[in-house]
């Protein structure tokens, strides 16, 4: 049976409608069991800097041709716009800036932005269910590679890609159990550069595994079963990578990836 946040809230509301004091107390306890971990972090720079660290957890480079430049004193590539919107900006560089320090060590053609949440996601017996979601305006031209994803703090994988465009209008919902054991649900998105909602609902099913349900604009896209995420802390990352898996050459004009209403919550057992 699929569950979402509405299920828990509806259960709480039904309990509160009961006449028995015990029923009301249980409903209140159930409502309190759902906890917000990350919300409202794009309201201002104080909230942004309090909730997020800049660049990748491992530094400035990854698997594309963009190097990440951002900090509380450098708002050139990661900045806020009005209405609680986060913007990431990629700009093509002039000249050579070496190669990425990460496999496949592509030449650096862009300066761009990334950030990762300070709060990690950890599925365990205490917090068996998590929700991660946000609304995004994503670039989808050849050579643009935006992502909203979870990845292991200690080693790799596991990984869950909630948003990933690779140079066209298809979003890749991916779950990596091992480098070769991967589930994909691919959804064509009408006008990715307009606002769309992307969501993952992660539920512990046994001592080692979770099931993940992926949603696009509130519509269920697919279920990935048996992902070995339990007990493994994960980073939540927003980044605008370039080229690599999205093709090349990438755009010569500035590229933007925007986010709003990014949220992470969990259910306490």
PDB file of C-alpha atoms in Angstrom:
ATOM      1  CA  UNK A   1       0.000   0.000   0.000  1.00  0.00           C
ATOM      2  CA  UNK A   2       1.372   3.421  -0.929  1.00  0.00           C
ATOM      3  CA  UNK A   3       1.632   6.024   1.788  1.00  0.00           C
ATOM      4  CA  UNK A   4       2.302   9.726   1.532  1.00  0.00           C
ATOM      5  CA  UNK A   5       2.262  12.630   3.927  1.00  0.00           C
ATOM      6  CA  UNK A   6      -1.463  13.097   3.401  1.00  0.00           C
ATOM      7  CA  UNK A   7      -2.029   9.581   4.796  1.00  0.00           C
ATOM      8  CA  UNK A   8      -0.410  10.487   8.111  1.00  0.00           C
ATOM      9  CA  UNK A   9      -2.113  13.858   8.338  1.00  0.00           C
ATOM     10  CA  UNK A  10      -5.487  12.319   7.494  1.00  0.00           C
ATOM     11  CA  UNK A  11      -4.976   9.688  10.171  1.00  0.00           C
ATOM     12  CA  UNK A  12      -4.240  12.424  12.680  1.00  0.00           C
ATOM     13  CA  UNK A  13      -7.349  14.354  11.668  1.00  0.00           C
ATOM     14  CA  UNK A  14      -9.522  11.239  11.950  1.00  0.00           C
ATOM     15  CA  UNK A  15      -8.208  10.539  15.415  1.00  0.00           C
ATOM     16  CA  UNK A  16      -8.839  14.083  16.582  1.00  0.00           C
ATOM     17  CA  UNK A  17     -12.437  13.709  15.472  1.00  0.00           C
ATOM     18  CA  UNK A  18     -12.904  10.808  17.923  1.00  0.00           C
ATOM     19  CA  UNK A  19     -14.761  11.408  21.141  1.00  0.00           C
ATOM     20  CA  UNK A  20     -12.549   9.391  23.432  1.00  0.00           C
ATOM     21  CA  UNK A  21      -9.752  11.222  25.239  1.00  0.00           C
ATOM     22  CA  UNK A  22      -7.395   8.358  24.500  1.00  0.00           C
ATOM     23  CA  UNK A  23      -8.161   8.629  20.775  1.00  0.00           C
ATOM     24  CA  UNK A  24      -7.415  12.358  20.833  1.00  0.00           C
ATOM     25  CA  UNK A  25      -4.143  11.784  22.658  1.00  0.00           C
ATOM     26  CA  UNK A  26      -3.058   9.120  20.186  1.00  0.00           C
ATOM     27  CA  UNK A  27      -3.908  11.369  17.249  1.00  0.00           C
ATOM     28  CA  UNK A  28      -1.876  14.208  18.718  1.00  0.00           C
ATOM     29  CA  UNK A  29       1.062  11.867  19.215  1.00  0.00           C
ATOM     30  CA  UNK A  30       0.786  10.678  15.593  1.00  0.00           C
ATOM     31  CA  UNK A  31       0.694  14.248  14.296  1.00  0.00           C
ATOM     32  CA  UNK A  32       3.795  15.092  16.317  1.00  0.00           C
ATOM     33  CA  UNK A  33       5.608  12.048  14.908  1.00  0.00           C
ATOM     34  CA  UNK A  34       6.015  13.671  11.503  1.00  0.00           C
ATOM     35  CA  UNK A  35       8.972  16.066  11.688  1.00  0.00           C
ATOM     36  CA  UNK A  36      10.200  18.736   9.304  1.00  0.00           C
ATOM     37  CA  UNK A  37      13.969  18.544   8.820  1.00  0.00           C
ATOM     38  CA  UNK A  38      14.475  21.173   6.103  1.00  0.00           C
ATOM     39  CA  UNK A  39      12.060  23.884   4.979  1.00  0.00           C
ATOM     40  CA  UNK A  40      12.032  27.588   4.171  1.00  0.00           C
ATOM     41  CA  UNK A  41      15.797  27.710   3.641  1.00  0.00           C
ATOM     42  CA  UNK A  42      15.610  30.061   0.622  1.00  0.00           C
ATOM     43  CA  UNK A  43      13.794  32.857   2.462  1.00  0.00           C
ATOM     44  CA  UNK A  44      16.976  34.891   2.973  1.00  0.00           C
ATOM     45  CA  UNK A  45      20.744  34.451   3.073  1.00  0.00           C
ATOM     46  CA  UNK A  46      20.755  33.804   6.801  1.00  0.00           C
ATOM     47  CA  UNK A  47      18.424  30.856   6.305  1.00  0.00           C
ATOM     48  CA  UNK A  48      20.392  29.648   3.269  1.00  0.00           C
ATOM     49  CA  UNK A  49      23.750  29.739   5.011  1.00  0.00           C
ATOM     50  CA  UNK A  50      22.269  28.142   8.129  1.00  0.00           C
ATOM     51  CA  UNK A  51      20.837  25.146   6.279  1.00  0.00           C
ATOM     52  CA  UNK A  52      23.271  24.539   3.416  1.00  0.00           C
ATOM     53  CA  UNK A  53      26.986  24.154   2.762  1.00  0.00           C
ATOM     54  CA  UNK A  54      28.381  25.278  -0.582  1.00  0.00           C
ATOM     55  CA  UNK A  55      29.873  23.180  -3.372  1.00  0.00           C
ATOM     56  CA  UNK A  56      29.823  19.384  -3.160  1.00  0.00           C
ATOM     57  CA  UNK A  57      30.496  17.621   0.144  1.00  0.00           C
ATOM     58  CA  UNK A  58      33.815  16.513  -1.381  1.00  0.00           C
ATOM     59  CA  UNK A  59      34.842  19.816  -2.974  1.00  0.00           C
ATOM     60  CA  UNK A  60      34.467  21.737  -6.229  1.00  0.00           C
ATOM     61  CA  UNK A  61      34.718  19.032  -8.919  1.00  0.00           C
ATOM     62  CA  UNK A  62      32.638  16.065  -9.995  1.00  0.00           C
ATOM     63  CA  UNK A  63      31.922  14.078 -13.168  1.00  0.00           C
ATOM     64  CA  UNK A  64      31.219  16.876 -15.661  1.00  0.00           C
ATOM     65  CA  UNK A  65      33.032  19.886 -17.072  1.00  0.00           C
ATOM     66  CA  UNK A  66      31.831  22.439 -14.476  1.00  0.00           C
ATOM     67  CA  UNK A  67      33.804  23.497 -11.410  1.00  0.00           C
ATOM     68  CA  UNK A  68      31.738  24.805  -8.510  1.00  0.00           C
ATOM     69  CA  UNK A  69      32.337  28.282  -7.123  1.00  0.00           C
ATOM     70  CA  UNK A  70      30.162  29.416  -4.202  1.00  0.00           C
ATOM     71  CA  UNK A  71      30.458  30.550  -0.608  1.00  0.00           C
ATOM     72  CA  UNK A  72      28.783  33.003   1.786  1.00  0.00           C
ATOM     73  CA  UNK A  73      31.109  35.672   0.340  1.00  0.00           C
ATOM     74  CA  UNK A  74      30.755  34.642  -3.328  1.00  0.00           C
ATOM     75  CA  UNK A  75      27.207  34.863  -4.675  1.00  0.00           C
ATOM     76  CA  UNK A  76      28.203  34.757  -8.354  1.00  0.00           C
ATOM     77  CA  UNK A  77      26.938  31.229  -9.014  1.00  0.00           C
ATOM     78  CA  UNK A  78      24.586  30.443  -6.107  1.00  0.00           C
ATOM     79  CA  UNK A  79      22.236  33.236  -5.087  1.00  0.00           C
ATOM     80  CA  UNK A  80      18.689  34.062  -4.037  1.00  0.00           C
ATOM     81  CA  UNK A  81      15.990  35.722  -6.101  1.00  0.00           C
ATOM     82  CA  UNK A  82      12.709  37.205  -4.938  1.00  0.00           C
ATOM     83  CA  UNK A  83       9.926  34.933  -3.774  1.00  0.00           C
ATOM     84  CA  UNK A  84      12.113  32.376  -2.007  1.00  0.00           C
ATOM     85  CA  UNK A  85      13.881  31.167  -5.159  1.00  0.00           C
ATOM     86  CA  UNK A  86      17.390  29.738  -5.246  1.00  0.00           C
ATOM     87  CA  UNK A  87      19.316  30.221  -8.507  1.00  0.00           C
ATOM     88  CA  UNK A  88      22.375  28.328  -9.710  1.00  0.00           C
ATOM     89  CA  UNK A  89      24.253  29.863 -12.641  1.00  0.00           C
ATOM     90  CA  UNK A  90      26.749  28.211 -14.988  1.00  0.00           C
ATOM     91  CA  UNK A  91      29.024  30.357 -17.153  1.00  0.00           C
ATOM     92  CA  UNK A  92      31.429  29.167 -19.824  1.00  0.00           C
ATOM     93  CA  UNK A  93      35.034  30.074 -19.034  1.00  0.00           C
ATOM     94  CA  UNK A  94      37.603  31.624 -21.314  1.00  0.00           C
ATOM     95  CA  UNK A  95      40.831  29.722 -21.625  1.00  0.00           C
ATOM     96  CA  UNK A  96      41.940  26.621 -19.753  1.00  0.00           C
ATOM     97  CA  UNK A  97      41.189  25.834 -16.099  1.00  0.00           C
ATOM     98  CA  UNK A  98      42.657  22.338 -16.029  1.00  0.00           C
ATOM     99  CA  UNK A  99      40.698  19.119 -15.666  1.00  0.00           C
ATOM    100  CA  UNK A 100      38.210  17.863 -13.131  1.00  0.00           C
ATOM    101  CA  UNK A 101      39.814  16.009 -10.238  1.00  0.00           C
ATOM    102  CA  UNK A 102      37.044  13.376 -10.476  1.00  0.00           C
ATOM    103  CA  UNK A 103      36.589  10.599 -12.977  1.00  0.00           C
ATOM    104  CA  UNK A 104      36.376  10.912 -16.008  1.00  0.00           C
ATOM    105  CA  UNK A 105      38.582  13.999 -15.494  1.00  0.00           C
ATOM    106  CA  UNK A 106      36.952  16.190 -18.133  1.00  0.00           C
ATOM    107  CA  UNK A 107      38.461  19.571 -19.057  1.00  0.00           C
ATOM    108  CA  UNK A 108      36.838  22.380 -17.088  1.00  0.00           C
ATOM    109  CA  UNK A 109      34.683  24.457 -19.455  1.00  0.00           C
ATOM    110  CA  UNK A 110      32.325  26.088 -16.934  1.00  0.00           C
ATOM    111  CA  UNK A 111      32.093  27.736 -13.565  1.00  0.00           C
ATOM    112  CA  UNK A 112      28.861  26.799 -11.835  1.00  0.00           C
ATOM    113  CA  UNK A 113      27.209  26.218  -8.464  1.00  0.00           C
ATOM    114  CA  UNK A 114      26.331  23.441  -6.048  1.00  0.00           C
ATOM    115  CA  UNK A 115      25.254  23.148  -2.435  1.00  0.00           C
ATOM    116  CA  UNK A 116      24.427  20.356  -0.017  1.00  0.00           C
ATOM    117  CA  UNK A 117      22.172  20.336   3.024  1.00  0.00           C
ATOM    118  CA  UNK A 118      23.813  20.329   6.437  1.00  0.00           C
ATOM    119  CA  UNK A 119      21.152  17.913   7.716  1.00  0.00           C
ATOM    120  CA  UNK A 120      21.687  14.391   6.408  1.00  0.00           C
ATOM    121  CA  UNK A 121      19.020  11.823   5.585  1.00  0.00           C
ATOM    122  CA  UNK A 122      19.332   8.615   7.598  1.00  0.00           C
ATOM    123  CA  UNK A 123      16.768   5.834   7.382  1.00  0.00           C
ATOM    124  CA  UNK A 124      16.798   3.719  10.541  1.00  0.00           C
ATOM    125  CA  UNK A 125      14.484   2.206  13.156  1.00  0.00           C
ATOM    126  CA  UNK A 126      13.850   5.633  14.692  1.00  0.00           C
ATOM    127  CA  UNK A 127      13.130   7.384  11.386  1.00  0.00           C
ATOM    128  CA  UNK A 128      11.835   4.728   8.970  1.00  0.00           C
ATOM    129  CA  UNK A 129      10.112   7.069   6.495  1.00  0.00           C
ATOM    130  CA  UNK A 130      11.432  10.177   4.739  1.00  0.00           C
ATOM    131  CA  UNK A 131      10.070  12.633   2.200  1.00  0.00           C
ATOM    132  CA  UNK A 132      12.284  14.789  -0.061  1.00  0.00           C
ATOM    133  CA  UNK A 133      10.784  17.199  -2.566  1.00  0.00           C
ATOM    134  CA  UNK A 134      11.092  20.553  -4.296  1.00  0.00           C
ATOM    135  CA  UNK A 135       9.964  22.649  -7.235  1.00  0.00           C
ATOM    136  CA  UNK A 136      12.457  23.376  -9.998  1.00  0.00           C
ATOM    137  CA  UNK A 137      12.994  25.189 -13.271  1.00  0.00           C
ATOM    138  CA  UNK A 138      15.549  22.921 -14.930  1.00  0.00           C
ATOM    139  CA  UNK A 139      17.632  23.537 -18.045  1.00  0.00           C
ATOM    140  CA  UNK A 140      17.408  20.738 -20.589  1.00  0.00           C
ATOM    141  CA  UNK A 141      19.538  21.874 -23.527  1.00  0.00           C
ATOM    142  CA  UNK A 142      22.403  19.736 -24.749  1.00  0.00           C
ATOM    143  CA  UNK A 143      25.325  20.001 -22.342  1.00  0.00           C
ATOM    144  CA  UNK A 144      23.240  20.948 -19.260  1.00  0.00           C
ATOM    145  CA  UNK A 145      23.106  18.482 -16.373  1.00  0.00           C
ATOM    146  CA  UNK A 146      21.069  19.755 -13.378  1.00  0.00           C
ATOM    147  CA  UNK A 147      20.361  17.464 -10.431  1.00  0.00           C
ATOM    148  CA  UNK A 148      18.540  17.214  -7.100  1.00  0.00           C
ATOM    149  CA  UNK A 149      19.773  14.045  -5.458  1.00  0.00           C
ATOM    150  CA  UNK A 150      20.807  11.985  -2.445  1.00  0.00           C
ATOM    151  CA  UNK A 151      24.166  10.278  -2.196  1.00  0.00           C
ATOM    152  CA  UNK A 152      26.042   8.336   0.455  1.00  0.00           C
ATOM    153  CA  UNK A 153      28.128  10.187   3.026  1.00  0.00           C
ATOM    154  CA  UNK A 154      30.461   7.213   3.396  1.00  0.00           C
ATOM    155  CA  UNK A 155      31.532   5.853   0.027  1.00  0.00           C
ATOM    156  CA  UNK A 156      29.251   5.272  -2.956  1.00  0.00           C
ATOM    157  CA  UNK A 157      26.578   4.095  -3.623  1.00  0.00           C
ATOM    158  CA  UNK A 158      23.738   4.261  -2.451  1.00  0.00           C
ATOM    159  CA  UNK A 159      22.287   7.117  -4.495  1.00  0.00           C
ATOM    160  CA  UNK A 160      18.812   8.398  -5.335  1.00  0.00           C
ATOM    161  CA  UNK A 161      18.340  10.906  -8.164  1.00  0.00           C
ATOM    162  CA  UNK A 162      15.060  12.770  -7.718  1.00  0.00           C
ATOM    163  CA  UNK A 163      15.730  15.220 -10.556  1.00  0.00           C
ATOM    164  CA  UNK A 164      18.312  14.639 -13.265  1.00  0.00           C
ATOM    165  CA  UNK A 165      18.138  16.023 -16.798  1.00  0.00           C
ATOM    166  CA  UNK A 166      20.838  14.992 -19.243  1.00  0.00           C
ATOM    167  CA  UNK A 167      20.542  17.272 -22.235  1.00  0.00           C
ATOM    168  CA  UNK A 168      16.897  16.703 -23.190  1.00  0.00           C
ATOM    169  CA  UNK A 169      13.353  16.873 -21.771  1.00  0.00           C
ATOM    170  CA  UNK A 170      13.453  13.551 -19.905  1.00  0.00           C
ATOM    171  CA  UNK A 171      13.880  13.403 -16.131  1.00  0.00           C
ATOM    172  CA  UNK A 172      15.743  10.396 -14.787  1.00  0.00           C
ATOM    173  CA  UNK A 173      14.559   9.053 -11.424  1.00  0.00           C
ATOM    174  CA  UNK A 174      17.441   6.718 -10.510  1.00  0.00           C
ATOM    175  CA  UNK A 175      18.204   4.402  -7.585  1.00  0.00           C
ATOM    176  CA  UNK A 176      21.734   3.011  -7.285  1.00  0.00           C
ATOM    177  CA  UNK A 177      22.065  -0.026  -5.017  1.00  0.00           C
ATOM    178  CA  UNK A 178      25.506  -0.876  -6.446  1.00  0.00           C
ATOM    179  CA  UNK A 179      27.305   0.617  -9.460  1.00  0.00           C
ATOM    180  CA  UNK A 180      25.688  -2.061 -11.653  1.00  0.00           C
ATOM    181  CA  UNK A 181      22.363  -2.627  -9.837  1.00  0.00           C
ATOM    182  CA  UNK A 182      20.378   0.457 -10.849  1.00  0.00           C
ATOM    183  CA  UNK A 183      16.651   1.142 -11.268  1.00  0.00           C
ATOM    184  CA  UNK A 184      15.494   3.925 -13.613  1.00  0.00           C
ATOM    185  CA  UNK A 185      12.104   5.520 -14.115  1.00  0.00           C
ATOM    186  CA  UNK A 186      12.273   8.024 -16.967  1.00  0.00           C
ATOM    187  CA  UNK A 187       9.562  10.651 -17.397  1.00  0.00           C
ATOM    188  CA  UNK A 188       9.208  13.151 -20.228  1.00  0.00           C
ATOM    189  CA  UNK A 189       8.592  16.620 -18.799  1.00  0.00           C
ATOM    190  CA  UNK A 190       6.659  19.256 -20.706  1.00  0.00           C
ATOM    191  CA  UNK A 191       8.756  22.441 -20.638  1.00  0.00           C
ATOM    192  CA  UNK A 192      11.348  21.519 -17.966  1.00  0.00           C
ATOM    193  CA  UNK A 193      12.272  25.206 -17.739  1.00  0.00           C
ATOM    194  CA  UNK A 194       8.869  25.914 -16.177  1.00  0.00           C
ATOM    195  CA  UNK A 195       8.134  25.100 -12.539  1.00  0.00           C
ATOM    196  CA  UNK A 196       7.600  21.403 -11.822  1.00  0.00           C
ATOM    197  CA  UNK A 197       7.512  19.394  -8.600  1.00  0.00           C
ATOM    198  CA  UNK A 198       9.840  16.433  -7.992  1.00  0.00           C
ATOM    199  CA  UNK A 199       9.442  14.156  -4.984  1.00  0.00           C
ATOM    200  CA  UNK A 200      10.771  10.979  -3.380  1.00  0.00           C
ATOM    201  CA  UNK A 201       8.991   9.038  -0.629  1.00  0.00           C
ATOM    202  CA  UNK A 202      11.420   6.642   1.078  1.00  0.00           C
ATOM    203  CA  UNK A 203      10.164   3.881   3.385  1.00  0.00           C
ATOM    204  CA  UNK A 204      12.071   1.246   5.368  1.00  0.00           C
ATOM    205  CA  UNK A 205      10.811  -2.257   4.501  1.00  0.00           C
ATOM    206  CA  UNK A 206      13.290  -4.430   6.423  1.00  0.00           C
ATOM    207  CA  UNK A 207      16.558  -4.235   8.365  1.00  0.00           C
ATOM    208  CA  UNK A 208      18.606  -3.245   5.304  1.00  0.00           C
ATOM    209  CA  UNK A 209      16.297  -2.022   2.539  1.00  0.00           C
ATOM    210  CA  UNK A 210      13.902   0.750   1.594  1.00  0.00           C
ATOM    211  CA  UNK A 211      11.339   1.204  -1.139  1.00  0.00           C
ATOM    212  CA  UNK A 212      11.360   4.543  -2.957  1.00  0.00           C
ATOM    213  CA  UNK A 213       8.341   6.075  -4.687  1.00  0.00           C
ATOM    214  CA  UNK A 214       9.054   8.866  -7.182  1.00  0.00           C
ATOM    215  CA  UNK A 215       6.581  11.580  -8.196  1.00  0.00           C
ATOM    216  CA  UNK A 216       6.451  14.296 -10.853  1.00  0.00           C
ATOM    217  CA  UNK A 217       3.981  17.153 -10.292  1.00  0.00           C
ATOM    218  CA  UNK A 218       2.162  14.994  -7.751  1.00  0.00           C
ATOM    219  CA  UNK A 219       1.781  12.085 -10.170  1.00  0.00           C
ATOM    220  CA  UNK A 220       3.278   8.752  -9.152  1.00  0.00           C
ATOM    221  CA  UNK A 221       5.973   7.719 -11.649  1.00  0.00           C
ATOM    222  CA  UNK A 222       7.448   4.532 -10.223  1.00  0.00           C
ATOM    223  CA  UNK A 223       8.533   2.417  -7.275  1.00  0.00           C
ATOM    224  CA  UNK A 224      12.093   1.182  -6.810  1.00  0.00           C
ATOM    225  CA  UNK A 225      12.213  -1.746  -4.406  1.00  0.00           C
ATOM    226  CA  UNK A 226      14.873  -3.186  -2.161  1.00  0.00           C
ATOM    227  CA  UNK A 227      17.369  -0.318  -2.061  1.00  0.00           C
ATOM    228  CA  UNK A 228      19.991  -0.965   0.625  1.00  0.00           C
ATOM    229  CA  UNK A 229      19.832   2.482   2.246  1.00  0.00           C
ATOM    230  CA  UNK A 230      19.061   1.618   5.881  1.00  0.00           C
ATOM    231  CA  UNK A 231      21.688   2.854   8.318  1.00  0.00           C
ATOM    232  CA  UNK A 232      23.590   4.781   5.620  1.00  0.00           C
ATOM    233  CA  UNK A 233      23.613   8.580   6.016  1.00  0.00           C
ATOM    234  CA  UNK A 234      23.064  10.508   2.786  1.00  0.00           C
ATOM    235  CA  UNK A 235      23.734  14.029   1.550  1.00  0.00           C
ATOM    236  CA  UNK A 236      21.017  16.046  -0.182  1.00  0.00           C
ATOM    237  CA  UNK A 237      22.598  17.946  -3.095  1.00  0.00           C
ATOM    238  CA  UNK A 238      21.437  20.554  -5.606  1.00  0.00           C
ATOM    239  CA  UNK A 239      23.894  21.188  -8.419  1.00  0.00           C
ATOM    240  CA  UNK A 240      24.184  22.433 -11.984  1.00  0.00           C
ATOM    241  CA  UNK A 241      26.780  20.255 -13.651  1.00  0.00           C
ATOM    242  CA  UNK A 242      27.559  20.608 -17.366  1.00  0.00           C
ATOM    243  CA  UNK A 243      28.409  18.401 -20.339  1.00  0.00           C
ATOM    244  CA  UNK A 244      29.504  14.888 -19.323  1.00  0.00           C
ATOM    245  CA  UNK A 245      26.439  12.622 -19.596  1.00  0.00           C
ATOM    246  CA  UNK A 246      24.411  15.496 -21.085  1.00  0.00           C
ATOM    247  CA  UNK A 247      26.547  15.771 -24.209  1.00  0.00           C
ATOM    248  CA  UNK A 248      28.850  18.419 -25.619  1.00  0.00           C
ATOM    249  CA  UNK A 249      29.432  21.092 -26.564  1.00  0.00           C
ATOM    250  CA  UNK A 250      27.306  22.820 -23.989  1.00  0.00           C
ATOM    251  CA  UNK A 251      25.790  26.292 -24.254  1.00  0.00           C
ATOM    252  CA  UNK A 252      27.927  29.397 -24.613  1.00  0.00           C
ATOM    253  CA  UNK A 253      25.453  31.690 -22.845  1.00  0.00           C
ATOM    254  CA  UNK A 254      24.782  31.583 -19.081  1.00  0.00           C
ATOM    255  CA  UNK A 255      22.606  28.694 -17.892  1.00  0.00           C
ATOM    256  CA  UNK A 256      20.278  28.848 -14.865  1.00  0.00           C
ATOM    257  CA  UNK A 257      18.796  26.167 -12.593  1.00  0.00           C
ATOM    258  CA  UNK A 258      16.197  27.443 -10.113  1.00  0.00           C
ATOM    259  CA  UNK A 259      14.632  25.858  -7.022  1.00  0.00           C
ATOM    260  CA  UNK A 260      11.944  26.743  -4.502  1.00  0.00           C
ATOM    261  CA  UNK A 261      10.026  25.032  -1.700  1.00  0.00           C
ATOM    262  CA  UNK A 262      12.736  22.427  -1.129  1.00  0.00           C
ATOM    263  CA  UNK A 263      11.644  20.255   1.769  1.00  0.00           C
ATOM    264  CA  UNK A 264      12.836  17.251   3.741  1.00  0.00           C
ATOM    265  CA  UNK A 265      10.766  15.577   6.443  1.00  0.00           C
ATOM    266  CA  UNK A 266      10.675  12.306   8.328  1.00  0.00           C
ATOM    267  CA  UNK A 267       8.329  10.128  10.338  1.00  0.00           C
ATOM    268  CA  UNK A 268       9.413   9.122  13.832  1.00  0.00           C
ATOM    269  CA  UNK A 269       8.545   5.491  14.604  1.00  0.00           C
TER     270      UNK A 269
END
